[in-house]
Coordinates of C-alpha atoms in Angstrom, one line a residue:
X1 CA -12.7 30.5 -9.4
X2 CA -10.8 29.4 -6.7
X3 CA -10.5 25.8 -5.9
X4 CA -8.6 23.5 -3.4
X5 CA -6.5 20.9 -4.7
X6 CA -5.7 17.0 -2.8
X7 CA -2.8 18.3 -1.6
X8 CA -4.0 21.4 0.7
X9 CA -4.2 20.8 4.3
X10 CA -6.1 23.2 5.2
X11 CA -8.5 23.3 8.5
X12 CA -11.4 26.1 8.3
X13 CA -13.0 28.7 11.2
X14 CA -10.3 27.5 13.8
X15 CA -8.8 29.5 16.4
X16 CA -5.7 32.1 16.1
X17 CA -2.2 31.8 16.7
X18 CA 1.2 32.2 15.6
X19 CA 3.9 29.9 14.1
X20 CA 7.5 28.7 14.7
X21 CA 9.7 28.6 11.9
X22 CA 12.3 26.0 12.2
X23 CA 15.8 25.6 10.1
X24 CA 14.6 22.5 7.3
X25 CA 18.6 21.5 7.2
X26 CA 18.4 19.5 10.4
X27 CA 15.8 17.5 11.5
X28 CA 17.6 15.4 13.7
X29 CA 16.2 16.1 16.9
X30 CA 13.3 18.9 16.6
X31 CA 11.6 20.8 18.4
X32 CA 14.8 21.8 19.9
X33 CA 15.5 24.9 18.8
X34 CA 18.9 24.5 18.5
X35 CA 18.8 21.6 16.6
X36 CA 16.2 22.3 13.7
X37 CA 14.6 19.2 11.2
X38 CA 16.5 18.2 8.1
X39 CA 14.6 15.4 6.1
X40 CA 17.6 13.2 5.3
X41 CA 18.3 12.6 9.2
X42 CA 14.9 11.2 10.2
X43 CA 15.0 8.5 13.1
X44 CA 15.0 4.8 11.3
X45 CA 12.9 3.8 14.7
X46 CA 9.5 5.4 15.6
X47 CA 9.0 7.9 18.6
X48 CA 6.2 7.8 20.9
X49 CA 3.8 10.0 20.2
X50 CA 2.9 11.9 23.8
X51 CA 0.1 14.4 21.8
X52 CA -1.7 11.2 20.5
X53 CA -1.8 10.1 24.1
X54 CA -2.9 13.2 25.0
X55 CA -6.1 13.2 22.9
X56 CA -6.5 9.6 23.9
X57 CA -6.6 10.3 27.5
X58 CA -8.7 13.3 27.3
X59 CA -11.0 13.3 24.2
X60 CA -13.1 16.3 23.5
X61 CA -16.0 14.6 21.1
X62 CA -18.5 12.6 22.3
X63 CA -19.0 9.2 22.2
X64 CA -20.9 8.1 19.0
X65 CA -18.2 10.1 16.8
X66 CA -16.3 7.3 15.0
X67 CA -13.3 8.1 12.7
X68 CA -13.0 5.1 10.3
X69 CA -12.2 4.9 6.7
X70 CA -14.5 6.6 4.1
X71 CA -16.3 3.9 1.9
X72 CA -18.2 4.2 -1.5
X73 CA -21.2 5.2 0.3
X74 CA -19.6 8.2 2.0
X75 CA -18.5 9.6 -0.9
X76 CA -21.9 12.5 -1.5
X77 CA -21.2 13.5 1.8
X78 CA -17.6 13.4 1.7
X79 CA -18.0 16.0 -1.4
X80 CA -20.5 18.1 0.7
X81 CA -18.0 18.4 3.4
X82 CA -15.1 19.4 1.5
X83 CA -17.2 21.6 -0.4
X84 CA -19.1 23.5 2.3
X85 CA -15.6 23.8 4.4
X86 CA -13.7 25.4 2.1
X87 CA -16.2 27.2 -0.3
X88 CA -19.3 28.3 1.8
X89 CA -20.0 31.3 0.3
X90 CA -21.2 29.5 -2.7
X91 CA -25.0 28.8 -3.3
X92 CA -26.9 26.3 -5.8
X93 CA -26.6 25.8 -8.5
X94 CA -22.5 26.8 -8.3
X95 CA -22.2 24.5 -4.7
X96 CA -23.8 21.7 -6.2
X97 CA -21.7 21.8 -9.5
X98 CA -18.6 22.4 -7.3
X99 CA -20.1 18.6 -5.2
X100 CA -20.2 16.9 -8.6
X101 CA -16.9 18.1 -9.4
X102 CA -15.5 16.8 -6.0
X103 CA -16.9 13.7 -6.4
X104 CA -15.4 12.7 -9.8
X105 CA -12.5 14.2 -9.1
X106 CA -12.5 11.7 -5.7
X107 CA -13.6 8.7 -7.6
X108 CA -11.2 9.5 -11.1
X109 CA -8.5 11.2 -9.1
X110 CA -6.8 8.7 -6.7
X111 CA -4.7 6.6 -9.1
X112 CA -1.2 6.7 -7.1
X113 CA 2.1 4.7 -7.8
X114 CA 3.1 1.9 -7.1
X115 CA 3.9 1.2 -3.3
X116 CA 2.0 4.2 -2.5
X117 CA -1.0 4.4 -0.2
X118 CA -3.5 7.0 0.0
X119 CA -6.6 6.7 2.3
X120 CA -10.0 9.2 3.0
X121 CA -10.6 9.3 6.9
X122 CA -14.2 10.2 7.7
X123 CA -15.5 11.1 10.9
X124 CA -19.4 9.8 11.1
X125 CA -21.9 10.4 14.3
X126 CA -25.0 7.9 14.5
X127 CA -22.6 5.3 13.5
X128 CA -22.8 2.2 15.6
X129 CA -19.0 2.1 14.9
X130 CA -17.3 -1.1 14.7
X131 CA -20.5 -3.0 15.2
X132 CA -21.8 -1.9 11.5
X133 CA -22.8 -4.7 9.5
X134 CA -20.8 -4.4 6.5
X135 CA -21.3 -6.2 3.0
X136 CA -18.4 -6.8 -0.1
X137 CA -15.1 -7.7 0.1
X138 CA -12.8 -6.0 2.5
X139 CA -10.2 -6.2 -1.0
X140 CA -12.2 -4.1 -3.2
X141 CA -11.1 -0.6 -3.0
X142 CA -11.6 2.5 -5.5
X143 CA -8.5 5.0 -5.2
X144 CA -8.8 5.8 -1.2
X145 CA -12.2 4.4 -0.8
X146 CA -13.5 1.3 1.1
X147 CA -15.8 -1.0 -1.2
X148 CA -18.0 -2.3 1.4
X149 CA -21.1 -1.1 2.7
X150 CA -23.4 -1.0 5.6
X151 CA -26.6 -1.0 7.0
X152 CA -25.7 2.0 9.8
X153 CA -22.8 4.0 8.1
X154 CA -23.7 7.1 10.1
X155 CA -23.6 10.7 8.8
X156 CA -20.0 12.2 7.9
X157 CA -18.9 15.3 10.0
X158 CA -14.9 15.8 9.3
X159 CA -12.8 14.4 6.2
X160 CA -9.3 14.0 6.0
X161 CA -7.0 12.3 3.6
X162 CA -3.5 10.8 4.4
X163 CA -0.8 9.1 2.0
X164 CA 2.6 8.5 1.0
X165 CA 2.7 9.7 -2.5
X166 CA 4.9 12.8 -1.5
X167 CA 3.9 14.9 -4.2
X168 CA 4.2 17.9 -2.0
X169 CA 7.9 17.0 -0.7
X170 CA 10.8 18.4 -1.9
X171 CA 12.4 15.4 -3.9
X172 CA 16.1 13.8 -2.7
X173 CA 19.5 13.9 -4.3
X174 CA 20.1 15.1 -7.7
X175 CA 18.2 12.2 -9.3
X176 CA 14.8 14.6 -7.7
X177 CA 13.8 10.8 -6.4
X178 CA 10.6 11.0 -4.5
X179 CA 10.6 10.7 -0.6
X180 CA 10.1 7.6 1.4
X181 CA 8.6 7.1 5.2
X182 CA 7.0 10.6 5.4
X183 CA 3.3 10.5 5.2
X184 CA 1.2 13.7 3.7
X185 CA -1.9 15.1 5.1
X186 CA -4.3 17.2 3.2
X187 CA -8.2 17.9 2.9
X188 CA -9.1 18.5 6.7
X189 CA -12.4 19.7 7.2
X190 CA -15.2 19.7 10.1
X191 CA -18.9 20.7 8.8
X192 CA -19.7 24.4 10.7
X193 CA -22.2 22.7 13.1
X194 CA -19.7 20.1 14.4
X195 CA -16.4 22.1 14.8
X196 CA -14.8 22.6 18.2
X197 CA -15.8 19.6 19.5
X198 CA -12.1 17.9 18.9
X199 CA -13.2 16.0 15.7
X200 CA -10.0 17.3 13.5
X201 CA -7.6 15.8 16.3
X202 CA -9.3 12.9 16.2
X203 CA -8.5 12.5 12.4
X204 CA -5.2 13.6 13.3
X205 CA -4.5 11.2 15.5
X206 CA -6.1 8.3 13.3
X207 CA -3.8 9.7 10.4
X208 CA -0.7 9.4 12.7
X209 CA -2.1 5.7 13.7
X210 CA -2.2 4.9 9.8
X211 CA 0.8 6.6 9.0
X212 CA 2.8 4.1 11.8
X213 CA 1.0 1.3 10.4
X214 CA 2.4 2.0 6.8
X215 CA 5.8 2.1 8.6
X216 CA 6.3 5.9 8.2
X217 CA 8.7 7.8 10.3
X218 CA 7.2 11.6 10.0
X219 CA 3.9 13.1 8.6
X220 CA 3.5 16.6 7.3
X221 CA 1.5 18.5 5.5
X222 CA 0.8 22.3 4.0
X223 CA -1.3 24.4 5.9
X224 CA -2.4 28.2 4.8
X225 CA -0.4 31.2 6.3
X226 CA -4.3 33.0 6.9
X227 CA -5.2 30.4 8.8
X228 CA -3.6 31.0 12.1
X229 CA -6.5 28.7 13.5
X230 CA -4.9 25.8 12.0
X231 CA -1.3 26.6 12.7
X232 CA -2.7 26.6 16.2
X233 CA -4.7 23.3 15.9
X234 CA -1.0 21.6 14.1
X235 CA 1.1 22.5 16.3
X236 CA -1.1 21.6 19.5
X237 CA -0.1 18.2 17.7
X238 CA 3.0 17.9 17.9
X239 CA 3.8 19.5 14.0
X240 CA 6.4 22.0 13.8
X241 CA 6.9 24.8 10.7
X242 CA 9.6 24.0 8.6
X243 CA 11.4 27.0 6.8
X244 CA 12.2 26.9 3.6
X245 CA 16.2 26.7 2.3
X246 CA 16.1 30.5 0.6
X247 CA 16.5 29.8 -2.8
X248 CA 15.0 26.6 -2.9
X249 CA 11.7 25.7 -5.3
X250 CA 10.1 22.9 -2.9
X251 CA 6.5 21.9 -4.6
X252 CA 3.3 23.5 -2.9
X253 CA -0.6 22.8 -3.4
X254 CA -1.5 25.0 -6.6
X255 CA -4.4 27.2 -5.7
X256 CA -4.8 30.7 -6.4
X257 CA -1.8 33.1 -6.1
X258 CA -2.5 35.0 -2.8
X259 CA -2.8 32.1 -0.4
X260 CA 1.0 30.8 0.7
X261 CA 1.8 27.9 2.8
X262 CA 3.8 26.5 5.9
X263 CA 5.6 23.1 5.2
X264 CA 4.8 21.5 8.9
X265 CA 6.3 18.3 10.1
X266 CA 6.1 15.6 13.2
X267 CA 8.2 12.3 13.9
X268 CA 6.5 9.8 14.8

């Protein structure tokens, strides 16, 4: 059976493109072409982001989308979206095992090390958005969950999770010490009925606005080779492909053998 791990950024039934490999050994000033990314030379100040602007100044959703953080309450739907994104040929019982699954593996799965953050973005519609009444403690949190709840939480149409674990980066020096300042993005997904309407830049961009917020300097993330769509939908955002050293063993989502991934990067 194939399954999708945390780690896989992968963005279903988007359009088709093609990707720009860039030399990994300099980073210093990308997307210049001839001066390609290294990881160790990242900016220690934070860059504008024009393609956030962009998306600001010309949004493509509607109005009564709202991208917030996912709470408790999402978490069913959360599972549903993951679930019929990236495995919609499957039918009951098998889809509604594969939901369970998700879920536990949501709730059980987000223990992360110290001075680490990880968060679940959800995009809802028939939200009233920041006017929700919301009960708890804003201090209660489960793994990448908010504890509170609310009266309107609206209905989940697009997931993504962000966070600074770096599981998925190659590690630094010869001690293999994990990376700092880079955020990771991974789960993106848009229910069928609400794709195209500019809901996964819209988690994009509230990714980026966490990841500045955390302090971060760059985000990345993995995206599938057979997915030209989403190489399109990345690099319309700024991210650019980084090649990998040949030689080199960097980590990569584990999923089943035939899907290979792009390491894709942004400063922020």
């Amino acid at each position: 059976m194939r399954s999708i791990p945390l780690g896989t950024a992968v963005c279903p039934a988007l359009h088709q493109s093609r990707s720009t490999h860039l030399n990994f050994k300099k980073l210093s000033r990308f997307p210049s072409p001839r001066s390609p990314p290294a990881l160790d030379d990242l900016p220690s100040r934070p860059r504008l982001c024009r393609a956030s602007q962009v998306v600001d100044l010309f949004p493509t959703v509607s109005p009564e989308i709202v991208v917030r953080e996912a709470r408790l309450e999402d978490c069913w739907e959360v599972a549903e979206t993951h679930c019929s994104s990236f495995f919609p040929e499957y039918s009951f019982p098998l889809d509604f095992v594969l939901r369970i699954d998700r879920l536990v593996g949501m709730l059980a799965g987000f223990s992360i090390p110290n001075g680490c953050q990880r968060v679940c973005l959800v995009a809802v519609v028939g939200s009233s958005g920041g006017e929700s009444l919301l009960f708890g403690s804003e201090d209660i949190r489960i793994g990448g969950f908010d504890g509170r709840f609310s009266i309107n939480k609206g209905y989940v149409t697009g997931i993504l999770t962000v966070d600074t674990v770096a599981d998925f980066l190659p590690r630094k020096g010869p001690l293999r010490q994990r990376r700092t300042g880079i955020a990771y993005i991974s789960n993106v997904a848009v229910r069928e009925k609400y794709r195209r309407k500019g809901i996964a830049k819209r988690l994009i961009a509230k990714a980026e606005a966490q990841a500045r917020g955390w302090g971060c300097r760059a985000i990345s993330l993995h995206c599938d080779l057979n997915n030209p769509g989403a190489l399109k939908l990345y690099k319309g955002q700024g991210f650019r492909c980084i090649k990998v050293p040949e030689g080199a063993n960097w980590p990569q989502p584990k999923t089943t053998p035939d899907i290979k991934f792009n390491l894709m990067m942004k400063l922020l």
